[in-house]
XYZ file of C-alpha atoms in Angstrom:
773
model
C 88.754 88.570 -115.610
C 85.486 90.567 -116.513
C 84.225 90.823 -119.721
C 84.841 94.445 -120.372
C 88.581 93.939 -118.932
C 89.114 91.222 -121.671
C 88.074 93.412 -123.840
C 90.272 96.387 -123.297
C 93.264 94.048 -123.277
C 92.084 93.061 -127.058
C 91.391 96.623 -127.737
C 95.077 96.990 -126.553
C 96.620 94.300 -128.562
C 94.913 95.836 -131.683
C 96.242 99.635 -131.051
C 100.100 97.283 -131.003
C 99.117 95.842 -134.174
C 98.082 99.260 -135.783
C 100.969 101.361 -135.024
C 102.822 98.747 -136.873
C 100.548 99.404 -139.594
C 100.801 103.045 -139.896
C 104.752 102.757 -140.030
C 104.073 100.463 -143.177
C 101.793 102.592 -144.691
C 103.248 106.104 -143.852
C 105.484 106.032 -147.275
C 102.139 106.031 -149.708
C 101.180 108.379 -147.182
C 103.796 110.951 -147.617
C 102.964 110.569 -151.304
C 99.382 110.957 -150.971
C 100.248 114.258 -148.488
C 102.072 115.864 -151.579
C 99.970 115.018 -154.320
C 96.960 116.737 -152.165
C 99.150 119.935 -151.611
C 99.862 120.242 -155.248
C 95.685 119.378 -155.902
C 94.881 122.233 -153.201
C 97.452 124.696 -155.016
C 95.460 124.125 -158.557
C 92.329 124.052 -156.815
C 93.266 127.641 -155.471
C 94.182 128.755 -158.945
C 90.956 127.773 -160.174
C 90.842 124.812 -162.047
C 87.978 123.962 -160.711
C 87.049 121.639 -157.149
C 89.356 118.946 -155.927
C 87.828 116.511 -158.356
C 88.998 118.276 -161.580
C 92.201 119.740 -159.971
C 93.056 115.990 -159.099
C 92.606 114.642 -162.964
C 94.152 117.942 -164.163
C 97.231 117.567 -162.500
C 96.866 113.563 -163.932
C 96.347 115.231 -167.234
C 99.170 117.808 -166.421
C 101.890 114.683 -165.573
C 100.883 112.926 -168.683
C 101.101 115.421 -171.192
C 104.593 116.619 -169.676
C 105.946 112.652 -169.386
C 106.911 113.478 -165.668
C 106.167 111.040 -162.631
C 103.229 112.175 -160.960
C 104.968 112.850 -157.375
C 107.551 115.206 -159.698
C 105.187 117.160 -160.814
C 103.479 117.742 -157.424
C 106.799 118.496 -155.848
C 107.489 121.220 -158.526
C 104.158 122.920 -158.270
C 104.634 122.929 -154.721
C 107.521 124.346 -155.066
C 106.235 127.344 -157.134
C 103.637 128.062 -154.788
C 105.776 127.974 -151.058
C 108.727 129.957 -152.105
C 109.929 129.191 -148.149
C 113.167 127.956 -147.155
C 112.620 124.837 -149.527
C 112.396 126.691 -152.343
C 115.741 129.261 -151.880
C 117.615 125.251 -150.959
C 116.466 123.970 -154.472
C 118.765 124.648 -157.344
C 117.681 127.505 -160.441
C 114.506 125.740 -161.888
C 114.752 125.527 -165.744
C 111.047 124.995 -166.528
C 107.917 126.043 -164.427
C 105.754 123.153 -163.386
C 103.114 123.805 -165.293
C 105.363 124.461 -168.766
C 108.010 122.658 -169.135
C 109.226 118.813 -169.539
C 111.854 119.028 -166.755
C 110.952 119.163 -162.675
C 114.136 118.606 -160.662
C 115.127 115.552 -158.674
C 116.048 117.939 -155.664
C 112.383 119.434 -155.671
C 110.764 116.292 -155.499
C 112.998 114.762 -152.701
C 112.643 118.209 -149.984
C 108.713 118.026 -151.360
C 108.600 114.345 -150.082
C 110.460 114.659 -146.674
C 108.524 117.771 -145.931
C 105.384 116.035 -146.681
C 105.991 113.352 -144.447
C 106.664 115.426 -141.670
C 103.357 117.482 -141.812
C 102.143 114.999 -138.520
C 104.142 117.034 -135.907
C 106.057 113.323 -135.101
C 110.028 114.159 -135.044
C 110.409 110.340 -135.506
C 108.060 110.058 -138.666
C 109.843 113.086 -139.813
C 113.769 112.006 -139.338
C 112.743 108.598 -141.617
C 111.179 110.662 -144.247
C 113.804 113.161 -144.416
C 116.791 110.321 -144.466
C 114.547 108.581 -146.977
C 113.484 110.971 -149.718
C 115.785 114.113 -148.903
C 119.305 112.496 -147.412
C 119.550 109.044 -148.740
C 120.212 110.202 -152.478
C 122.954 112.882 -150.538
C 124.711 109.274 -149.503
C 124.159 109.844 -145.988
C 123.277 106.701 -144.195
C 121.948 108.289 -140.594
C 120.237 111.106 -139.097
C 119.607 111.843 -135.604
C 117.169 115.144 -134.894
C 117.759 116.330 -131.191
C 115.078 118.528 -128.810
C 116.794 121.017 -126.173
C 115.956 120.037 -122.707
C 116.450 122.775 -119.911
C 120.244 123.539 -119.179
C 121.801 122.246 -122.478
C 120.267 118.335 -122.116
C 119.495 116.732 -124.966
C 116.594 114.355 -125.586
C 116.731 112.055 -129.058
C 113.309 113.217 -130.553
C 113.900 111.165 -133.925
C 116.161 109.072 -135.088
C 116.383 106.696 -138.636
C 119.526 104.624 -139.732
C 121.311 104.012 -136.230
C 120.742 100.491 -134.475
C 118.224 100.390 -131.987
C 120.774 99.581 -129.090
C 123.338 102.581 -130.234
C 119.758 104.835 -130.413
C 118.696 103.390 -126.805
C 122.019 104.291 -125.669
C 121.922 108.103 -126.430
C 118.200 108.997 -126.049
C 119.360 111.485 -123.508
C 122.265 113.506 -122.919
C 122.952 115.236 -119.706
C 124.190 118.807 -120.196
C 128.132 119.039 -120.263
C 128.979 116.385 -122.104
C 130.364 118.072 -124.874
C 128.705 115.730 -128.222
C 129.067 116.968 -131.626
C 125.159 118.290 -131.469
C 125.607 120.168 -127.969
C 129.193 121.950 -129.390
C 126.571 123.479 -132.656
C 123.905 124.144 -130.000
C 126.323 126.181 -127.570
C 127.778 128.568 -131.028
C 124.790 128.343 -132.479
C 125.986 127.562 -135.793
C 126.345 124.684 -138.431
C 128.893 122.347 -137.910
C 130.652 120.693 -140.997
C 133.262 117.611 -140.335
C 134.443 116.185 -143.696
C 135.815 113.560 -141.163
C 135.139 112.690 -137.825
C 137.844 114.054 -134.852
C 139.588 111.896 -132.588
C 137.505 111.864 -129.666
C 134.521 112.594 -131.101
C 131.006 112.430 -128.909
C 127.530 111.590 -130.303
C 125.818 108.877 -130.733
C 127.551 106.818 -133.662
C 130.835 108.321 -132.651
C 132.932 104.490 -131.971
C 136.593 103.690 -131.898
C 135.734 101.556 -135.433
C 133.617 104.649 -137.222
C 134.431 107.426 -139.052
C 132.992 109.427 -142.060
C 131.544 112.877 -142.148
C 129.108 114.478 -140.287
C 127.163 117.601 -140.700
C 125.535 119.177 -137.680
C 122.931 122.006 -137.622
C 120.506 124.245 -135.359
C 116.752 123.503 -135.860
C 115.330 126.965 -135.302
C 112.075 128.314 -135.730
C 111.177 131.972 -136.180
C 115.506 132.758 -134.873
C 114.860 130.096 -131.807
C 116.612 127.081 -131.370
C 114.387 124.430 -130.278
C 116.785 121.148 -131.235
C 119.766 119.835 -133.716
C 119.931 117.995 -137.111
C 122.732 115.591 -136.991
C 123.445 113.707 -140.229
C 125.868 111.172 -140.678
C 127.707 110.018 -143.916
C 129.946 106.836 -143.536
C 132.935 107.596 -145.621
C 134.942 111.214 -145.149
C 133.405 113.588 -147.727
C 134.609 116.985 -149.563
C 133.276 120.321 -148.232
C 129.710 120.171 -149.387
C 128.090 122.597 -152.129
C 126.079 125.601 -151.298
C 123.248 124.330 -152.692
C 123.424 121.190 -150.226
C 123.976 123.234 -147.317
C 120.741 125.294 -148.313
C 118.842 122.107 -148.446
C 120.616 120.694 -145.093
C 119.429 124.310 -143.530
C 115.949 123.438 -145.139
C 115.995 120.028 -143.920
C 116.953 121.475 -140.170
C 114.142 123.709 -140.354
C 111.525 121.009 -140.884
C 112.736 118.936 -138.092
C 112.396 121.951 -135.863
C 108.852 122.618 -136.983
C 108.583 118.732 -135.246
C 109.822 119.677 -131.758
C 108.383 121.243 -128.888
C 108.013 124.600 -128.527
C 107.053 125.218 -132.741
C 103.939 126.622 -132.014
C 103.822 130.002 -130.639
C 101.586 130.700 -127.562
C 98.510 132.481 -127.656
C 96.986 133.238 -124.103
C 95.140 130.453 -122.441
C 95.270 127.926 -124.713
C 99.133 127.690 -125.469
C 100.698 124.496 -126.509
C 102.260 123.298 -123.572
C 105.085 122.136 -125.167
C 106.851 125.152 -125.792
C 109.793 125.998 -124.024
C 108.275 129.239 -122.212
C 104.799 127.575 -121.459
C 104.192 127.568 -117.679
C 102.832 124.660 -117.437
C 105.892 122.953 -119.024
C 107.716 125.398 -116.385
C 105.137 123.861 -113.389
C 105.898 120.156 -114.911
C 110.015 120.477 -114.954
C 109.752 122.120 -111.236
C 108.178 118.555 -110.054
C 110.372 116.210 -108.208
C 108.004 113.087 -109.747
C 107.126 112.473 -112.942
C 105.247 114.386 -115.128
C 102.815 114.403 -118.663
C 101.514 117.361 -119.854
C 98.274 116.131 -121.868
C 96.099 118.317 -124.135
C 92.881 117.061 -125.328
C 92.009 115.304 -128.552
C 88.775 116.484 -130.484
C 86.143 114.725 -132.354
C 84.264 116.399 -135.201
C 81.692 117.216 -132.878
C 84.343 119.245 -130.440
C 83.943 116.099 -127.714
C 86.942 114.854 -126.162
C 87.464 111.624 -127.110
C 91.666 111.147 -126.188
C 94.716 113.063 -124.865
C 97.825 114.110 -126.507
C 100.970 113.497 -124.574
C 102.375 117.146 -125.441
C 105.644 116.745 -122.890
C 107.212 114.583 -120.357
C 109.754 116.102 -117.962
C 113.031 114.897 -116.938
C 111.802 112.920 -114.036
C 109.315 110.630 -116.703
C 109.796 106.994 -116.701
C 107.622 104.617 -119.206
C 106.344 101.604 -117.394
C 107.150 99.934 -120.759
C 110.612 101.229 -121.017
C 110.280 103.605 -123.603
C 111.558 106.836 -124.010
C 110.676 110.494 -123.153
C 110.900 111.417 -126.894
C 109.311 107.993 -127.895
C 106.071 108.998 -125.402
C 105.965 112.513 -126.616
C 103.256 113.069 -129.193
C 101.603 110.042 -128.456
C 98.398 109.830 -127.589
C 97.335 108.334 -124.182
C 95.234 105.433 -125.260
C 98.132 104.720 -127.550
C 100.769 104.991 -125.477
C 98.695 103.315 -122.561
C 95.067 101.445 -124.489
C 94.613 99.396 -120.667
C 94.163 102.946 -118.962
C 90.532 102.800 -121.262
C 89.374 100.245 -118.408
C 86.655 101.149 -115.978
C 87.891 104.091 -113.179
C 91.307 103.882 -115.072
C 93.144 106.092 -115.534
C 91.480 107.911 -118.545
C 88.407 108.061 -117.177
C 89.673 110.093 -114.021
C 91.376 112.354 -116.721
C 88.565 112.886 -118.586
C 86.696 114.017 -115.586
C 89.386 116.323 -114.318
C 89.403 118.055 -117.594
C 85.926 118.351 -117.732
C 84.883 119.532 -114.425
C 88.571 121.175 -112.959
C 88.386 119.411 -109.963
C 91.839 117.889 -109.571
C 92.179 114.244 -108.310
C 94.757 112.880 -106.107
C 94.958 108.681 -105.424
C 97.671 107.764 -102.771
C 97.589 103.945 -104.286
C 96.500 103.399 -108.489
C 97.140 100.599 -110.340
C 98.929 101.462 -113.398
C 99.507 99.450 -116.900
C 101.105 99.113 -120.034
C 101.033 96.234 -122.626
C 104.750 95.580 -123.822
C 104.372 92.591 -126.651
C 101.208 91.319 -125.425
C 102.140 91.426 -121.640
C 101.020 93.429 -118.916
C 103.348 95.649 -117.007
C 101.535 96.796 -113.764
C 102.476 99.037 -111.432
C 101.333 100.850 -107.925
C 101.995 104.794 -107.973
C 100.241 107.425 -106.180
C 98.852 109.796 -109.002
C 97.848 113.893 -108.915
C 95.824 115.090 -112.358
C 94.827 119.005 -112.267
C 93.388 121.087 -115.238
C 95.537 124.137 -116.068
C 93.763 126.035 -118.962
C 92.948 123.582 -121.512
C 96.125 121.085 -121.030
C 95.954 118.832 -117.839
C 98.859 117.890 -115.881
C 99.267 114.292 -114.631
C 102.272 113.997 -112.312
C 103.052 110.132 -110.633
C 105.243 108.511 -108.424
C 105.576 104.825 -108.748
C 105.632 102.616 -105.250
C 108.694 100.906 -105.769
C 110.782 98.452 -102.961
C 111.972 101.619 -100.374
C 108.698 103.083 -100.982
C 106.870 100.782 -98.988
C 109.499 99.641 -96.713
C 109.795 103.679 -95.779
C 106.093 103.250 -95.467
C 105.923 100.241 -93.367
C 108.332 101.483 -91.326
C 106.586 104.873 -90.421
C 103.870 102.967 -89.510
C 105.713 101.037 -87.521
C 107.525 104.252 -85.591
C 103.915 105.051 -85.148
C 102.208 102.093 -83.842
C 105.206 101.411 -81.693
C 105.104 105.284 -80.262
C 108.789 105.526 -81.961
C 110.580 108.526 -82.966
C 113.889 108.427 -84.349
C 116.875 110.713 -84.450
C 119.857 111.922 -86.057
C 122.337 114.598 -84.216
C 125.811 116.206 -86.090
C 128.141 116.298 -83.798
C 130.643 118.523 -86.326
C 127.697 120.863 -88.101
C 125.371 121.067 -84.592
C 122.240 119.762 -86.931
C 119.529 117.387 -86.104
C 117.206 115.774 -87.752
C 113.944 114.358 -86.481
C 111.459 112.471 -88.412
C 107.306 113.195 -87.663
C 106.920 111.097 -84.890
C 109.131 112.202 -82.710
C 107.978 115.909 -83.005
C 104.581 114.340 -82.196
C 106.272 112.724 -78.959
C 107.535 115.787 -77.421
C 104.299 117.421 -78.270
C 106.224 120.486 -80.477
C 104.604 121.600 -84.070
C 106.923 120.259 -86.912
C 108.386 124.089 -87.701
C 109.853 123.809 -84.297
C 113.448 123.097 -83.405
C 114.984 120.102 -82.472
C 116.460 119.424 -78.662
C 119.786 118.460 -78.647
C 120.741 115.670 -76.358
C 123.372 118.522 -74.758
C 120.121 120.182 -73.253
C 117.402 116.944 -73.201
C 117.830 117.611 -69.509
C 116.029 120.083 -69.421
C 112.956 118.620 -70.313
C 112.921 115.971 -68.315
C 112.093 115.614 -64.477
C 114.884 117.286 -61.934
C 115.311 114.097 -60.372
C 115.971 112.091 -63.996
C 119.157 115.044 -64.668
C 122.038 112.174 -63.473
C 120.528 109.608 -65.366
C 120.015 111.613 -68.630
C 123.954 113.155 -68.061
C 125.292 109.722 -67.623
C 123.496 108.637 -70.930
C 125.144 111.524 -73.142
C 128.518 111.676 -71.382
C 128.818 107.501 -72.136
C 127.393 108.692 -76.051
C 129.829 111.795 -76.538
C 132.715 111.258 -74.099
C 132.975 107.564 -73.899
C 131.829 107.159 -77.495
C 129.622 103.859 -76.198
C 126.040 102.838 -77.054
C 123.697 103.829 -74.669
C 120.363 103.712 -73.098
C 118.411 105.302 -70.271
C 114.854 106.122 -69.369
C 113.267 109.327 -68.137
C 110.238 111.654 -67.273
C 109.845 113.559 -70.407
C 107.832 117.125 -69.228
C 106.377 118.933 -72.039
C 104.946 121.823 -72.794
C 101.591 121.354 -72.513
C 102.097 120.318 -69.559
C 101.378 115.965 -70.340
C 104.358 113.947 -68.288
C 105.665 110.997 -70.546
C 107.887 108.096 -70.150
C 110.348 107.931 -72.283
C 113.481 104.795 -73.028
C 116.269 106.593 -75.264
C 118.388 104.492 -77.000
C 121.551 105.912 -79.472
C 125.042 105.261 -80.609
C 127.824 107.059 -81.897
C 129.070 106.814 -85.574
C 132.897 107.248 -86.038
C 134.970 107.603 -89.020
C 137.965 105.603 -89.587
C 140.241 108.002 -87.343
C 137.813 107.023 -84.232
C 136.126 110.676 -84.422
C 132.817 111.336 -83.345
C 130.757 112.644 -86.418
C 127.499 111.894 -85.385
C 124.939 110.051 -82.970
C 121.640 108.518 -83.951
C 119.314 106.935 -82.020
C 115.370 106.577 -81.385
C 113.177 107.872 -78.465
C 109.972 105.397 -77.284
C 107.086 106.835 -75.474
C 106.889 104.023 -72.609
C 104.465 104.789 -70.516
C 101.950 102.587 -70.757
C 104.563 99.638 -69.895
C 105.695 102.402 -67.150
C 102.186 102.088 -65.336
C 101.947 98.590 -66.176
C 105.009 97.878 -64.200
C 103.830 99.899 -61.604
C 100.649 97.734 -61.185
C 102.885 94.587 -61.306
C 104.876 96.386 -58.435
C 102.213 96.039 -56.446
C 101.977 92.828 -56.557
C 105.049 91.936 -56.049
C 104.993 90.979 -52.641
C 102.203 88.532 -52.993
C 103.869 87.111 -55.920
C 107.231 86.492 -53.704
C 104.741 84.295 -51.407
C 104.298 82.279 -54.627
C 107.486 81.454 -55.415
C 108.295 78.594 -52.839
C 104.907 77.223 -54.332
C 106.149 77.152 -57.869
C 109.531 75.251 -57.245
C 107.495 72.979 -55.642
C 105.424 72.348 -59.018
C 108.528 72.633 -60.404
C 109.403 69.236 -58.583
C 106.350 68.100 -59.273
C 106.555 68.013 -62.879
C 110.481 66.696 -63.018
C 108.795 63.818 -60.996
C 105.704 63.365 -63.211
C 108.081 63.135 -66.441
C 110.795 61.193 -64.832
C 107.933 59.145 -64.080
C 106.650 58.666 -67.161
C 109.850 58.947 -69.544
C 112.616 57.404 -67.779
C 116.006 58.085 -69.313
C 116.487 54.559 -70.754
C 113.481 52.615 -70.828
C 114.086 48.854 -71.578
C 114.486 48.447 -75.406
C 111.512 47.210 -77.548
C 111.599 44.011 -79.773
C 108.524 43.138 -82.231
C 108.614 40.666 -85.039
C 112.019 41.906 -86.464
C 111.589 45.811 -85.313
C 114.320 46.676 -82.529
C 113.581 49.617 -81.124
C 115.534 51.780 -78.771
C 114.376 54.857 -77.003
C 116.736 57.398 -75.320
C 115.065 60.737 -72.851
C 117.479 62.990 -71.520
C 116.134 65.901 -69.424
C 116.756 69.591 -69.301
C 120.029 69.878 -67.293
C 117.827 72.504 -65.174
C 115.121 72.257 -62.909
C 112.746 74.896 -63.930
C 113.139 74.141 -67.425
C 111.120 70.970 -67.226
C 109.535 70.452 -70.479
C 107.183 68.588 -72.302
C 109.068 66.237 -74.824
C 107.610 62.813 -74.897
C 107.775 59.139 -77.042
C 106.005 56.282 -77.459
C 106.595 52.821 -78.718
C 104.157 49.981 -77.955
C 102.701 47.005 -79.798
C 98.647 47.347 -80.429
C 96.610 44.249 -80.069
C 96.456 44.643 -83.959
C 100.222 43.481 -83.831
C 101.195 46.948 -85.404
C 103.638 49.263 -83.852
C 103.324 52.564 -82.944
C 106.096 54.937 -82.695
C 105.657 58.047 -81.929
C 107.491 61.327 -80.573
C 106.357 65.139 -79.239
C 106.855 68.246 -77.730
C 104.658 70.506 -76.158
C 105.370 74.246 -76.080
C 106.642 75.537 -73.011
C 108.003 74.258 -69.355
C 106.926 73.567 -66.040
C 103.779 71.799 -64.629
C 101.527 72.727 -67.288
C 103.726 71.393 -70.092
C 104.053 67.908 -68.262
C 100.810 67.807 -67.542
C 99.923 68.680 -71.116
C 102.536 65.616 -72.497
C 100.710 63.272 -70.172
C 97.183 63.883 -71.771
C 98.313 64.252 -75.099
C 100.927 60.750 -74.728
C 97.529 59.009 -73.394
C 95.349 60.112 -75.657
C 97.063 59.045 -78.663
C 97.644 55.846 -76.967
C 94.132 55.166 -76.378
C 93.303 56.281 -79.716
C 95.459 54.261 -81.749
C 93.405 51.271 -79.914
C 90.839 52.478 -82.916
C 93.016 50.822 -85.906
C 92.875 54.735 -87.274
C 96.213 55.581 -89.597
C 98.302 57.755 -88.331
C 97.264 61.024 -90.061
C 93.385 60.466 -88.735
C 95.194 59.699 -85.103
C 96.762 63.352 -85.530
C 93.470 64.867 -86.619
C 92.010 63.297 -83.229
C 95.009 64.444 -81.202
C 94.403 68.044 -82.551
C 90.712 67.971 -81.345
C 91.869 66.984 -77.780
C 94.961 69.740 -77.786
C 92.406 72.299 -78.888
C 89.621 71.554 -77.083
C 89.848 69.497 -74.394
C 93.388 71.353 -72.342
C 94.170 74.325 -71.758
C 96.132 75.934 -74.053
C 98.241 73.264 -75.154
C 100.558 73.454 -78.546
C 102.190 70.460 -79.844
C 104.634 69.022 -82.233
C 104.686 65.473 -83.412
C 105.363 62.482 -85.466
C 103.075 59.321 -85.256
C 103.920 55.980 -87.250
C 102.383 53.049 -87.369
C 104.639 49.661 -87.994
C 103.366 46.911 -90.029
C 105.689 43.763 -89.175
C 103.765 41.444 -92.167
C 104.401 43.901 -94.832
C 107.285 45.770 -93.691
C 105.516 49.229 -94.214
C 105.746 52.246 -92.267
C 103.020 54.929 -92.553
C 103.478 58.211 -90.699
C 102.417 61.586 -90.176
C 103.649 64.794 -88.826
C 102.151 67.875 -86.636
C 105.266 70.578 -87.252
C 107.922 68.300 -86.230
C 111.153 68.107 -87.562
C 111.457 65.451 -90.012
C 112.813 61.693 -89.188
C 116.252 60.660 -90.633
C 116.676 57.289 -92.405
C 120.416 55.780 -92.929
C 120.012 53.236 -95.628
C 122.883 51.053 -97.088
C 125.521 53.563 -96.176
C 123.401 57.004 -96.966
C 121.627 59.198 -94.876
C 118.721 61.246 -95.560
C 116.217 63.311 -93.971
C 112.238 61.764 -95.213
C 109.769 64.568 -97.168
C 107.902 66.502 -95.095
C 104.192 65.494 -95.457
C 101.980 68.474 -94.937
C 100.456 69.109 -91.232
C 100.124 72.235 -88.882
C 101.162 71.953 -84.945
C 98.465 70.265 -82.697
C 96.355 72.625 -80.834
C 96.842 75.578 -82.865
C 93.255 75.699 -84.568
C 90.235 73.762 -83.933
C 90.212 71.678 -87.321
C 92.949 70.327 -89.134
C 94.234 67.949 -91.480
C 96.979 65.893 -91.984
C 98.800 63.848 -94.788
C 99.957 60.609 -94.740
C 103.332 58.794 -96.227
C 104.512 55.389 -96.017
C 107.728 54.092 -96.050
C 108.667 50.420 -96.538
C 111.931 49.344 -94.321
C 114.194 47.305 -95.628
C 116.502 44.667 -93.823
C 118.958 46.579 -91.522
C 117.262 49.995 -92.314
C 117.575 52.595 -89.769
C 114.996 55.271 -89.033
C 115.795 58.130 -86.013
C 113.032 60.290 -84.956
C 113.824 62.939 -82.287
C 112.800 66.057 -80.792
C 114.125 69.775 -81.571
C 116.336 69.823 -78.282
C 118.226 66.928 -79.730
C 119.629 69.743 -82.978
C 118.840 73.048 -81.605
C 121.031 76.149 -81.798
C 120.973 79.444 -80.581
C 123.910 80.804 -82.882
C 122.214 78.501 -86.434
C 119.237 77.745 -88.483
C 117.331 74.311 -88.203
C 118.707 73.665 -91.472
C 122.122 74.088 -90.643
C 121.833 71.934 -87.698
C 119.769 69.351 -89.371
C 122.664 68.808 -91.763
C 125.145 68.193 -88.859
C 122.502 65.386 -87.436
C 122.920 63.692 -90.468
C 126.249 63.892 -91.433
C 126.614 62.057 -87.257
C 124.029 59.909 -88.294
C 125.807 58.521 -91.388
C 128.996 57.353 -89.409
C 129.016 53.726 -89.351
C 128.133 52.209 -85.569
C 126.948 48.521 -85.814
C 125.003 48.784 -82.753
C 121.507 51.001 -82.346
C 121.976 51.145 -78.788
C 125.362 52.594 -79.013
C 124.659 54.891 -81.973
C 122.016 56.351 -79.740
C 124.302 57.190 -77.115
C 126.892 58.840 -79.577
C 124.208 61.054 -81.015
C 122.805 61.867 -77.277
C 126.807 62.486 -76.084
C 127.981 64.783 -79.358
C 124.734 66.309 -79.799
C 125.803 70.217 -80.858
C 122.224 71.460 -79.044
C 122.597 74.186 -76.887
C 119.143 75.752 -75.543
C 118.983 73.320 -72.343
C 115.716 71.461 -73.599
C 114.558 68.096 -73.538
C 115.520 65.632 -76.192
C 113.748 62.837 -77.211
C 115.388 59.894 -79.297
C 113.975 56.619 -80.792
C 115.973 54.623 -83.533
C 114.145 52.087 -85.446
C 116.036 48.815 -87.058
C 114.564 46.229 -89.319
C 116.744 42.943 -88.470
């Protein structure tokens, strides 16, 4: 990680901490805001500059013997003459003349101060703490209206986090209490929750009272304020009703659309904003961004003014939680060089749109970096920026891979609905037929009109099998395109049936096999010459079989060395043309060590048999050097890769030292040996090692096993266990079960394993059994 990246991540962590600190400081900020507004009013009334006015305000509070905040609220109330003023009880004294300031004025003005920054979440918290908690309310929700009557939880307070997350978005038509008030455009008061009520905090075990009020600005309903009391309540007084209406209006001023449009610089959060309409019309997640300027008018960041209904946050936050945040506050890691923030800045400055098919997006969640890959589009509209993104999920990646595979394989897919007649082609199929994407697909019933006349019979048989006999079918034909090009095509298809066995559709694929066709034509020209060589091939197979039998007798004599009993079984392939390259060896070296090997050369015939002879004899010679099994396989890999012609093989090489009872062994891509000890059976852990001849240089790991009296070790080739209908792991489990059966004699056990082998691949089989007396 570079120094810049570490710095950005440290900055992102700092942003998270600052966000927490801001929340803690919000209460004191609300109080300072209220005092500041009152000070400004005194300045306007001629009480000097800000410093003199602040001192005058403090002196007034001291003289009147009232708290500074109460006096500030009374001054603001007297000067505002707004909906909050109308909602307050009748005042008994002027703020600068009498000793009494109503507590309601302080609560309402403090709540108003907490909503001045336009953040609905901060407004909700301030309203509950300052204005509603003294009235007995314990929770509230601020809803923003989306298109079609859907509601988004823009702010909330007093509800458990899980309950708030559950109600982040309410689709149209759910019938919640808030949606009912929205539909009737009037306040609803529920002294006691009605049975079956829907909405946030409405559970089977909850009750209480609830006030639901439309939140209006200039007569337009932008949202809903929902206030909850824990117990049933009598009807509200007229004073409290006016206060709730005023609080609903305060909430409305924090919601998108609360600022009227003024031409090009209109706030895109407006419900009528064309840019919001454009964002809502996109099928991808989209954000509307407004520039944030510093004192010199330079763009330093962008505020997320709107998110459409498809928006999904990388960090799992709701639309309401992200809307209103700054871009670098929401995604601080976007500040990296070449990151998202840099591209948004460039688009806003130049007006040139930006598009990237694959861009890495990052978010920080509890100090953990969340990464996603997305297609990103950025465009400038007026002074705002529209950012759209399409996250690349697993389905998208698989669809892209499939599209590339179809293009490389010259394959085009189709589906034809036999009930409605609708035909769906993918883009590759249009290109294969030489048709523009706007052309009408060719139905199967008319396929013969686009083919060579000589292929009509085959095409009609293909269509009849699909549509009348309801069976899968395939055929090959010559496609005569409108541009004069003739392509050789293979088509495969299958019927789609309903539960009543009625045909619903046909789906399938066309493949351009022109290159294969001309290859077959070239091969056909040599078939006569190949026929002449068939007899020679048969002779080569017989030679390979004779060579194999000479080197590998089916039942060689057992080997006895220093208490080690070695028995070998070899079963050739049942068909002469499948003569393989399996080999084994068990020989006592001049060093008194016993060389134990088993291997399998890939392929069949004379090449496999001669390759087997080369590797077996080479290993015998190399073993005389005294090197260990891993080194022997490394040298044998060199022989297979450089000194033979395209030979690859798997092998196990073991060296047993009679004096210590230790067997050192290594493997090259071969199945694991099986150890039978004390009534238990298990496969030995596999050391690393690639098959022989695959790469020029290879290294092999070495393991060792100390054999105990009575131990039996089985080494084999895959012909013993390989089956077409099951995995190698399953076949190995069956071998372990068979090898665990108690058989006193080693020779008898090898015979039984060969007899009951589950293999069905007609391959050679080598089996070596080792027993320590």
